[in-house]
Coordinates of C-alpha atoms in Angstrom, one line a residue:
X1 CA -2.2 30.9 31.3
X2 CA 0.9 29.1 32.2
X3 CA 4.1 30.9 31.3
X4 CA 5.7 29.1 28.2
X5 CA 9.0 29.3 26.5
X6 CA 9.4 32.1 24.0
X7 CA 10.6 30.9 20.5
X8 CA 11.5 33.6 19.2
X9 CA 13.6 36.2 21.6
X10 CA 14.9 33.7 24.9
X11 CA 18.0 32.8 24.8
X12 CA 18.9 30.2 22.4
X13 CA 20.9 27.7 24.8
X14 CA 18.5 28.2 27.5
X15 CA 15.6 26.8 24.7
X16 CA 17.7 24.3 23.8
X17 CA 18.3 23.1 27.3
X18 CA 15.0 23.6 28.4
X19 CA 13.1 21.7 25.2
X20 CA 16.0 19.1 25.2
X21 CA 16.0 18.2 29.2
X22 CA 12.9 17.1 29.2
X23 CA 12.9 15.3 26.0
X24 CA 15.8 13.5 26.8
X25 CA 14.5 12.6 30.0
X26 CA 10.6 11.6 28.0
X27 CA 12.2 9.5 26.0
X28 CA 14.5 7.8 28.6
X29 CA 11.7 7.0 30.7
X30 CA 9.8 5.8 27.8
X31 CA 12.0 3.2 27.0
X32 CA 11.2 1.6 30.6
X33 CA 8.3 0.6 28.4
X34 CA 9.8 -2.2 26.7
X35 CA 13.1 -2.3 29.0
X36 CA 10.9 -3.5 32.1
X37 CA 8.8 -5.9 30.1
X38 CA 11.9 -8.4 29.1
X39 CA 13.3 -7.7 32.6
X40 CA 10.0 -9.4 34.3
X41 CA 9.9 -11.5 31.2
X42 CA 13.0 -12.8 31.4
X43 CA 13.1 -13.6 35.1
X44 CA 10.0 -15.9 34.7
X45 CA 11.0 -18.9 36.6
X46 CA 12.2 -21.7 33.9
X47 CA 10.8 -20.4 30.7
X48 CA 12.3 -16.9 30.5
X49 CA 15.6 -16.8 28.4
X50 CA 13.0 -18.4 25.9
X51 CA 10.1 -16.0 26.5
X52 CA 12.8 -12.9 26.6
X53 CA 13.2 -14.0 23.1
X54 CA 9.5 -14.6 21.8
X55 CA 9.5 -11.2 22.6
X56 CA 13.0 -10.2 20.9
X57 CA 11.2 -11.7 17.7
X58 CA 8.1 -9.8 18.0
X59 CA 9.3 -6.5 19.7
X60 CA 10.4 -4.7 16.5
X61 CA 7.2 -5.5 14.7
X62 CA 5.0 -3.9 17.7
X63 CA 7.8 -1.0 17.9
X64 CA 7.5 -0.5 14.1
X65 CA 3.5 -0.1 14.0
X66 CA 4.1 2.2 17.5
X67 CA 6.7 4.2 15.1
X68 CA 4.1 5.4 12.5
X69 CA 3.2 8.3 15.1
X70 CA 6.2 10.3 14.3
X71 CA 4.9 10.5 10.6
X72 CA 2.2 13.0 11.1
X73 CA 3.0 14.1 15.1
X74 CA 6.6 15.0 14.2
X75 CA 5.6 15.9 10.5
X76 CA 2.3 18.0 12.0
X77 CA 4.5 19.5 14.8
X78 CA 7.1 21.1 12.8
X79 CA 4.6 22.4 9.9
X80 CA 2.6 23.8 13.0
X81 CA 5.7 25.3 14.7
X82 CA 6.6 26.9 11.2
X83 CA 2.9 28.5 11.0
X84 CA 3.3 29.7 14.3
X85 CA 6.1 31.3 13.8
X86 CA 5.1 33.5 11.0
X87 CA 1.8 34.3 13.2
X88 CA -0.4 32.5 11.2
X89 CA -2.5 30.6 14.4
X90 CA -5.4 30.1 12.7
X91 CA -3.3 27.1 9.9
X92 CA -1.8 26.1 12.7
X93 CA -5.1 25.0 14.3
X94 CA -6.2 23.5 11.2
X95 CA -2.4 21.1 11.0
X96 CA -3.2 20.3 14.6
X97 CA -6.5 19.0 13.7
X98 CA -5.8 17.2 10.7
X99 CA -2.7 15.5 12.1
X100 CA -5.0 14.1 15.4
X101 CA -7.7 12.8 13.1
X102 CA -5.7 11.5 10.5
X103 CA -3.8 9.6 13.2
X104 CA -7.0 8.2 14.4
X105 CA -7.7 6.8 11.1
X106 CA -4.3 5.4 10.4
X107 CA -4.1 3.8 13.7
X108 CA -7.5 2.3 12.5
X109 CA -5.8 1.0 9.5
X110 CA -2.8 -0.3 11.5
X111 CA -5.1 -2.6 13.8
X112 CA -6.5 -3.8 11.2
X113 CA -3.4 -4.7 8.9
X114 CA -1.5 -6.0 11.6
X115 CA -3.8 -8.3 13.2
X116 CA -4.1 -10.6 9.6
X117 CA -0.6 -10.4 9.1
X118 CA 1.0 -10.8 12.1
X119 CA 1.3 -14.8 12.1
X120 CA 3.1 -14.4 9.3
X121 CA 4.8 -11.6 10.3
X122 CA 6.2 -13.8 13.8
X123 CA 7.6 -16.4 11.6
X124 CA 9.1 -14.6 8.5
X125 CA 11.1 -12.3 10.9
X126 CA 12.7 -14.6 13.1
X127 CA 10.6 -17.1 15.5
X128 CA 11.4 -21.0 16.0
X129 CA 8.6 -23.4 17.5
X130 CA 9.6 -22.5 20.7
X131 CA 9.3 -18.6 20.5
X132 CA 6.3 -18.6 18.0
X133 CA 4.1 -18.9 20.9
X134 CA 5.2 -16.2 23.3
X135 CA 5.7 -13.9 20.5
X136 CA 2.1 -14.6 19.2
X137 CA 1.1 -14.0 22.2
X138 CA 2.6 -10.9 22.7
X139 CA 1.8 -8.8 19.6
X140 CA -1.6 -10.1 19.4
X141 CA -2.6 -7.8 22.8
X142 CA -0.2 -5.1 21.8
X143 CA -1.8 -4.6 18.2
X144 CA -5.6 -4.5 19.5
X145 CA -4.5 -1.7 21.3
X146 CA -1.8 -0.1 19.2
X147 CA -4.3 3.0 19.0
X148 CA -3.5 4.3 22.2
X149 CA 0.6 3.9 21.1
X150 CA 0.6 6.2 18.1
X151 CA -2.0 8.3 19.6
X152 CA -0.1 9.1 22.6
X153 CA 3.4 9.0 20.4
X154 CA 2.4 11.4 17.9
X155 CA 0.1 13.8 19.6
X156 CA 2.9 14.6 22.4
X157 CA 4.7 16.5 20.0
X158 CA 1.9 19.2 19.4
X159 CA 2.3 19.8 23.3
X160 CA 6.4 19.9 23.4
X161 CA 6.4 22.4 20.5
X162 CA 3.7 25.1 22.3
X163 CA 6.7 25.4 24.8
X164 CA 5.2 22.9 27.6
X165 CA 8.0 20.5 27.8
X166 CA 7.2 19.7 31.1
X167 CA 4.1 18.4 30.4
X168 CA 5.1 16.5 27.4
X169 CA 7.8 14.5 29.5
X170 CA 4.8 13.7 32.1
X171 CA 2.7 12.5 29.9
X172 CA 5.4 10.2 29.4
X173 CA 6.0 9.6 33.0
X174 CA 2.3 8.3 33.7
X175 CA 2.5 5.6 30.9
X176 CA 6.0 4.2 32.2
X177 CA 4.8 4.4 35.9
X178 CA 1.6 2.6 35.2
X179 CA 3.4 0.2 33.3
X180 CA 6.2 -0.7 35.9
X181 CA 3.3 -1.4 38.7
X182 CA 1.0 -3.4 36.6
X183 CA 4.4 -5.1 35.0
X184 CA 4.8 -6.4 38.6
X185 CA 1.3 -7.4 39.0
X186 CA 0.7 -9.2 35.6
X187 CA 3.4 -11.3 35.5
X188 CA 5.2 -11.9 39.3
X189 CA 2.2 -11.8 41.0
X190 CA -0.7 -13.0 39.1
X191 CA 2.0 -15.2 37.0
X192 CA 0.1 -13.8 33.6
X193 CA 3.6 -14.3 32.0
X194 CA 4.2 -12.4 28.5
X195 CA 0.1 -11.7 28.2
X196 CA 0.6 -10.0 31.1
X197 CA 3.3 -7.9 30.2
X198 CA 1.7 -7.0 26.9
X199 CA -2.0 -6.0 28.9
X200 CA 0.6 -3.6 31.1
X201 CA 2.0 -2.2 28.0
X202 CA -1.6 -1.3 26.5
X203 CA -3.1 0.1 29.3
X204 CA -0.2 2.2 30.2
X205 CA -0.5 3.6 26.7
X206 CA -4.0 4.1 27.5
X207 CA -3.3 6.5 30.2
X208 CA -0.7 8.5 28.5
X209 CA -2.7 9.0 25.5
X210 CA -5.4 9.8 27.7
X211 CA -3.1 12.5 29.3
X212 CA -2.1 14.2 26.0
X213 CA -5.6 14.3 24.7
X214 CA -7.2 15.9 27.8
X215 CA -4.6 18.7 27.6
X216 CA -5.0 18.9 23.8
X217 CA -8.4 19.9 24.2
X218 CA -8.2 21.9 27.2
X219 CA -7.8 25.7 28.1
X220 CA -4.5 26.0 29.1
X221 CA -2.7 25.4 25.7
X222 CA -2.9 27.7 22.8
X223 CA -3.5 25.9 19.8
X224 CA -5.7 23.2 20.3
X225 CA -7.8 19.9 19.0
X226 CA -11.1 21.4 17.1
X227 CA -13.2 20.5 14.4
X228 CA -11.6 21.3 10.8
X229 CA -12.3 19.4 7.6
X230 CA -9.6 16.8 6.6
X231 CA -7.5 18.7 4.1
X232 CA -5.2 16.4 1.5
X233 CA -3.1 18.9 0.5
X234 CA -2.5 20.0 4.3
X235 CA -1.8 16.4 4.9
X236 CA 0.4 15.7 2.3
X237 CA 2.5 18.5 3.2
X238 CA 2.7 17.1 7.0
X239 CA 3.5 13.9 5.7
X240 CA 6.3 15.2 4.0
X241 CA 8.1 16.5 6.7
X242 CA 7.0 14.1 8.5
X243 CA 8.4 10.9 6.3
X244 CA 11.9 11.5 7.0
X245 CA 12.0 10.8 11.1
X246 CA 9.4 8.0 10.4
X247 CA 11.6 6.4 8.0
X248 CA 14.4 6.6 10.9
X249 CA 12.1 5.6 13.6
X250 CA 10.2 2.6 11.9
X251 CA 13.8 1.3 10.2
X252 CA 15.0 0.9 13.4
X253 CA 12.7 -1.6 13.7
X254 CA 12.8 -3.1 10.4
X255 CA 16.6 -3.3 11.0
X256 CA 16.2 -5.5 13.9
X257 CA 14.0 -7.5 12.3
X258 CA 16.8 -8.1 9.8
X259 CA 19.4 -8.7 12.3
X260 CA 16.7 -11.3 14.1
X261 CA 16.5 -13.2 10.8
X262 CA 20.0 -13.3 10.3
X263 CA 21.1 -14.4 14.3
X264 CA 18.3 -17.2 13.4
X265 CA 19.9 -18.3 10.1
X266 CA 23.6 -18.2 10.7
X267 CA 23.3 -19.2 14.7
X268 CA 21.0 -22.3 13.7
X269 CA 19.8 -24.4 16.2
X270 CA 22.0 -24.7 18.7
X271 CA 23.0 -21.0 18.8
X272 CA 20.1 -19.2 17.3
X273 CA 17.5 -18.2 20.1
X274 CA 21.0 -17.5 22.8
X275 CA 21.7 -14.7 20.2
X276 CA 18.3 -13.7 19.6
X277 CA 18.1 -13.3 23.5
X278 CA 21.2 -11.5 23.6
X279 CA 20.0 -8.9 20.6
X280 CA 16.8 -8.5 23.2
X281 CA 18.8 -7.6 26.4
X282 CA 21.4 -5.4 23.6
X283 CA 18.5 -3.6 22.6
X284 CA 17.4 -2.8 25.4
X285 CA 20.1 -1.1 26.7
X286 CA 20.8 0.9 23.1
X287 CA 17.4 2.2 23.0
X288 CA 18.0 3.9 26.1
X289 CA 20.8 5.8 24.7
X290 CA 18.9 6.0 21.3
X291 CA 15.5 7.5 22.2
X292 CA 16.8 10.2 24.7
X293 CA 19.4 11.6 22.1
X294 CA 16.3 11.2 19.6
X295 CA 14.5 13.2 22.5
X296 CA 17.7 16.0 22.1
X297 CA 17.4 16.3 18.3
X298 CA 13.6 16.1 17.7
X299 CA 12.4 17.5 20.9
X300 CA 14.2 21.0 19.9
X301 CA 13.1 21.1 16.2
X302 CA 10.4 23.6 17.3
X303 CA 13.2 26.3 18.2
X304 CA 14.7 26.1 14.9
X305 CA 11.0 25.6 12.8
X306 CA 9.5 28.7 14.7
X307 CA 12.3 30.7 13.6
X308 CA 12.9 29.4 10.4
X309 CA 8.9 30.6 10.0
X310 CA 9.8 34.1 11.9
X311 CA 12.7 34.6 8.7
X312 CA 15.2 34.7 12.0
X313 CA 18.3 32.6 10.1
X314 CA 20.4 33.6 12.8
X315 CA 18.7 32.2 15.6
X316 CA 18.2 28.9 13.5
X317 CA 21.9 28.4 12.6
X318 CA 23.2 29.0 16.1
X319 CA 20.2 26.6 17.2
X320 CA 21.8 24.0 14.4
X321 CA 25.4 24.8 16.7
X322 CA 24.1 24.3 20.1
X323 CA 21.9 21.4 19.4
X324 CA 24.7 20.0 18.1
X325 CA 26.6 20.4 21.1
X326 CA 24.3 19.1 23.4
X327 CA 23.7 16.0 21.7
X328 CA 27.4 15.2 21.0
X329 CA 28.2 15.8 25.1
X330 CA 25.3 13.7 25.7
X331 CA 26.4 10.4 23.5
X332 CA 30.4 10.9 24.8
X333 CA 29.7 10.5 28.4
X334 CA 27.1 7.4 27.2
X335 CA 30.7 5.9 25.1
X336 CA 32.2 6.1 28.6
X337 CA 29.1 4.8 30.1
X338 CA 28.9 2.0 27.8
X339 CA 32.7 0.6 28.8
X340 CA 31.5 0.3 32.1
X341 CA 27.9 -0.9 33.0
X342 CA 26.6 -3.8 29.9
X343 CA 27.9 -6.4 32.1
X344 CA 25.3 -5.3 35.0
X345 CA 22.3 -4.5 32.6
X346 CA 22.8 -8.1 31.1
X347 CA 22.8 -9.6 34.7
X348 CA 19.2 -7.7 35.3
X349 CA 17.9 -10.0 31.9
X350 CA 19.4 -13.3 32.6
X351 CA 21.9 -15.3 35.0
X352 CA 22.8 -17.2 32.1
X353 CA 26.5 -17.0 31.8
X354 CA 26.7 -17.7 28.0
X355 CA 23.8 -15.2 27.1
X356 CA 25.6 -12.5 29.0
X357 CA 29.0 -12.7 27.3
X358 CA 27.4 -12.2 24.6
X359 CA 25.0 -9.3 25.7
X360 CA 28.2 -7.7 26.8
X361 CA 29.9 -7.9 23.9
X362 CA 26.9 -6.4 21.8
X363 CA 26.4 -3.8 24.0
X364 CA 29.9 -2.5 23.6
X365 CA 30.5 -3.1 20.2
X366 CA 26.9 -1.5 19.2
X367 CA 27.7 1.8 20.8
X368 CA 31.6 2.3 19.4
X369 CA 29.7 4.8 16.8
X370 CA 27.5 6.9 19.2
X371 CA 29.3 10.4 18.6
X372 CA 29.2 10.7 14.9
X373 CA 25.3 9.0 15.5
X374 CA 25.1 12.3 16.7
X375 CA 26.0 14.2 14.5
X376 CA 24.2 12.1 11.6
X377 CA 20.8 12.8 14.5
X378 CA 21.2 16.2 14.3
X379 CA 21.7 16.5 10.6
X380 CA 18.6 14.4 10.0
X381 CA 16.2 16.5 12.6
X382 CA 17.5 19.8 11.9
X383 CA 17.3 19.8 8.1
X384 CA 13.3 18.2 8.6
X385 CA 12.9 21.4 10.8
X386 CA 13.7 23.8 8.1
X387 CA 11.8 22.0 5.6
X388 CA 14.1 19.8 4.0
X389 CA 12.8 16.8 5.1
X390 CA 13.8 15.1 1.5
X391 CA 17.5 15.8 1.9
X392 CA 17.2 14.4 6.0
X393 CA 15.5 11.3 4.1
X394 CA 17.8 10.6 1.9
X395 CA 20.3 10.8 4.5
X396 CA 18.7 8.5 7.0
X397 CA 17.8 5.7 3.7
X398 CA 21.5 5.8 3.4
X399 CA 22.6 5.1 6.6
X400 CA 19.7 2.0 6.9
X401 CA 21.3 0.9 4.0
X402 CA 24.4 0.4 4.5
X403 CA 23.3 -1.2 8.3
X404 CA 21.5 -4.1 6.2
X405 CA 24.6 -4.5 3.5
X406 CA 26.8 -4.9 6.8
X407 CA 24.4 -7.1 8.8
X408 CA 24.0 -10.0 5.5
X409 CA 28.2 -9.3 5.2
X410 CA 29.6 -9.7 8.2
X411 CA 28.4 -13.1 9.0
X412 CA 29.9 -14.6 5.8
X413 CA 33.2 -14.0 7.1
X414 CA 33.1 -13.7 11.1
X415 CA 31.5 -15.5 13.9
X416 CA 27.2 -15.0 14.1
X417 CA 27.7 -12.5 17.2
X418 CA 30.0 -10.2 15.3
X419 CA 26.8 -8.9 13.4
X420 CA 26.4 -6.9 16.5
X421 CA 29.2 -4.0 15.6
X422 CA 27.2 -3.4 12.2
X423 CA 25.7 -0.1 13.8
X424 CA 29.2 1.2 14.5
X425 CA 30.6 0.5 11.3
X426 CA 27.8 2.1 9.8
X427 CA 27.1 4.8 12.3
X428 CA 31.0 5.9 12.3
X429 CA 31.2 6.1 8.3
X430 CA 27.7 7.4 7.4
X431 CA 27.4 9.9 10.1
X432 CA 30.5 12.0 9.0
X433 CA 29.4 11.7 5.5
X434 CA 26.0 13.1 6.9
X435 CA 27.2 15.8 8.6
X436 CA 29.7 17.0 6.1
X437 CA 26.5 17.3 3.5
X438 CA 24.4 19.1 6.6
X439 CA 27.1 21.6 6.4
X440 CA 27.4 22.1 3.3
X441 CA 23.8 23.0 3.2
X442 CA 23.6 25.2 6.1
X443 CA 26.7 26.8 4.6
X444 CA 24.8 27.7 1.4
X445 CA 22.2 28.6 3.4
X446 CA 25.1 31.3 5.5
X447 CA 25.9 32.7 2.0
X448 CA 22.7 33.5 1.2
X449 CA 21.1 36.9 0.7
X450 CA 17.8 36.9 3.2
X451 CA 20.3 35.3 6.2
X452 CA 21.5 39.1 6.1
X453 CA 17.7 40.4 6.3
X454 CA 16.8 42.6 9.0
X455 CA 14.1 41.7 11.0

C-alpha cells in the first residue's frame, strides 16, 4: 500500500502544504485547458481576434455545465472525509458510490439539456453574426462529451481526500498534456480551427477521467467505487454540502456570461466583440490565479472534515489559521505578479494593439481584490468542511450578488471597459464582510464546551 498522509496526527502545516501544493499546482495546470485553446485560437491566421471571441461567448456556458462536478465530488468528498474520520469506512464507501453514479446520471441529464438549448443559449449570452458561428461550433463538441468533464472534475476529489494528492494533480497533468499536443495538431497543423480545439478539449477529458476511474476502482486506494444502491437521503445530504462550492464554481460562469451581455450592449457595434475579446484573454489570465487558490482552499478541506469527524476542534481551528495563511501569501505575491506580466499574457492572445490595452487594463484592475478573495475562499471552503455549507452559501450568493449589481452599474456612469474592476470592488468589500462572519463563527465555535473535550 502506498504510504498516505495521516489526517489525523501529522503535522498540521505539513498537511496543509502537502494537500495544498498539489492542488494549487492541479488546478494551475488545469486551466491550460481553456488558456491554450484561445491562445491557438486566437493566433488563427485572419479570423482569430473574432474566433478568440466566439469562444469568449461560449466559454462560460461549457465551464458552467463542466462546474456541476463540484456539487456532488466536493459535496461527496467532504461527507466522505467526515465518515472517515469518525472510522465509519463502511458509509464512506457507500458516499463514494452514490456520488460516482449520481454523477453519471447528471452528466447524462446535462448532455441532454445542453444540446437543445445551447442555440439559444449562444445568442442570449452574448454572440453577434459573426461569433454565433465559432461559438456554435465550439460548445456543440464540448457538450457531447461534457461527461468525461464532470466525471473527471468531480471524482478527483475522492482521490485528493484519501491523502494521494499526488495522484490527483496527475490526473490533472495527463488531461492538460494531451490537450496542449493535440491543441497543436487540430488547429496549426491540420487547420481544424475552433472544432479542433474543442475535439482536443474532449479527448483530453477523456483521458483524465479515464485516469481517476481506473485508480478509483483499483487496489491501491482505500475506499473505493463498488456497487451500493442509490440512496436519496445520502444524496441529499452530499448535495448539501456540496451546493455551496457549486454555487461559487458555476456563478463564475454565469457572472461572465453577464459581463459578456453587458460588453455586447454598452460596447455596440463598433466596440462590442474588441471587449468581448479582451474579457476572453482577461479571463484567461484570472482563472489561473482563481482555480489554484480554489485548489489551496478546497483541496485541504479533507484535513479540517476528517478532524471535524475525529471531534479534534483543535486540529481544525489551527487548520482554519494556516489555510488561511497559505492562501493569503499565495494571492499577495499573484497582486505583485499581476502589476507586472498582463501586458505579455495579452501579447500571447493577440497583436492587436487596441485589444491589448484593453486586456491590460482588465487584468490589472480584475485582480486589485485578490487578498481579501482570500480570505472570503477560505471562509466559504472551510465553513462547507465543517458542515456549514448553508452559512458558506449564503456567503458566496452574496458576493455574486453584488458582482452583478456592480457589472449593470458601472456602465451607466463610466466607459464600457471599466466593468472590468467590478470583481475588485466586490471582492475587496464582500470578502472582509465574509471573513469577519467566518470568525465570528469559529469564535463561537472556540467558546464552546466539546472544543475543550479530551480526546
Amino acid at each position: 500500500m502506498k504510504k498516505t498522509n495521516d489526517l489525523g496526527r501529522d503535522s498540521i502545516i505539513s498537511l496543509v502544504l502537502k494537500l495544498a501544493i498539489p492542488a494549487m499546482l492541479a488546478q494551475l495546470v488545469n486551466v491550460l485547458y481553456t488558456a491554450v485553446d484561445r491562445v491557438f485560437i486566437g493566433n488563427i491566421p485572419a479570423v482569430g481576434d473574432i474566433a478568440l471571441a466566439g469562444i469568449g461567448v461560449c466559454a462560460p456556458i461549457a465551464e458552467f455545465v463542466s462546474s456541476w462536478g463540484n456539487l456532488l465530488g466536493v459535496g461527496g468528498s467532504v461527507y466522505m472525509a467526515m465518515k472517515m474520520g469518525a472510522g465509519d469506512n463502511e458509509e464512506a464507501e457507500k458516499i463514494l458510490s452514490n456520488s460516482f453514479f449520481g454523477l453519471l446520471a447528471l452528466s447524462a441529464v446535462l448532455t441532454v439539456v445542453f444540446l437543445l438549448a445551447k442555440e439559444h443559449l449562444i445568442w442570449w449570452f452574448g454572440a453577434s453574426s459573426e461569433t454565433f458561428g465559432y461559438a456554435n461550433r465550439y460548445l456543440t463538441i464540448y457538450i457531447s462529451g461534457c461527461t468525461f468533464a464532470v466525471m473527471a472534475l468531480g471524482m478527483n476529489y475522492f482521490i485528493s481526500c484519501q491523502g494521494f494528492p499526488a495522484i490527483a494533480m496527475l490526473s490533472v497533468f495527463i488531461g492538460a498534456f494531451t490537450n496542449i499536443v493535440l491543441d497543436y495538431v487540430f488547429v496549426m497543423v491540420c487547420g481544424f480551427g475552433v472544432a479542433g480545439a474543442a475535439f482536443a478539449t474532449v479527448f483530453a477529458q477523456f483521458c483524465s477521467c479515464t485516469w481517476t476511474l481506473v485508480f478509483l476502482f483499483g487496489k491501491k486506494i482505500h475506499i473505493k467505487i463498488k456497487k451500493h444502491a442509490i440512496n436519496l437521503k445520502r444524496l441529499a445530504t452530499i448535495c448539501k454540502l456540496g451546493l455551496s462550492p457549486f454555487i461559487m464554481y458555476s456563478t463564475n460562469s454565469v457572472i461572465v456570461i453577464i459581463l459578456n451581455v453587458v460588453l455586447q450592449h454598452y460596447g455596440g457595434d463598433v466596440m462590442g466583440d474588441k471587449l468581448i475579446t479582451a474579457a476572453a484573454i482577461m479571463q484567461s489570465y484570472v482563472i489561473a490565479i482563481l482555480n489554484p487558490l480554489g485548489g489551496i482552499t478546497a483541496g485541504t478541506q479533507a484535513v479540517i472534515s476528517y478532524n471535524y469527524g475525529a471531534k479534534n476542534y483543535k486540529r481544525v481551528i489551527k487548520a482554519f489559521n494556516q489555510i488561511t495563511g497559505v492562501a493569503v501569501i499565495f494571492c499577495s505575491v499573484m497582486f505583485v505578479v499581476s502589476r507586472i506580466v498582463p501586458q505579455y499574457i495579452a501579447m500571447m492572445f493577440t497583436s492587436d494593439a487596441e485589444i491589448i490595452s484593453l486586456s491590460v487594463f482588465g487584468m490589472k484592475a480584475f485582480t486589485f481584490g485578490l487578498v481579501p478573495l482570500a480570505l472570503h475562499y477560505e471562509a466559504t471552503d472551510g465553513l462547507t468542511a465543517i458542515g456549514k455549507g448553508g452559512t458558506a452559501l449564503v456567503m458566496s450568493a452574496f458576493r455574486k450578488i453584488t458582482f452583478v449589481i456592480l457589472m449593470c452599474i458601472i456602465p451607466m456612469f463610466a466607459p464600457a471597459q471599466y466593468v472590468f474592476a467590478y470583481e475588485s470592488v466586490g471582492d475587496i468589500a464582500c470578502g472582509l464582510i465574509n471573513t469577519v462572519a467566518c470568525i465570528f463563527i469559529v469564535r463561537k465555535m472556540l467558546n464552546s464546551k466539546e472544543l475543550f473535550e479530551k480526546h
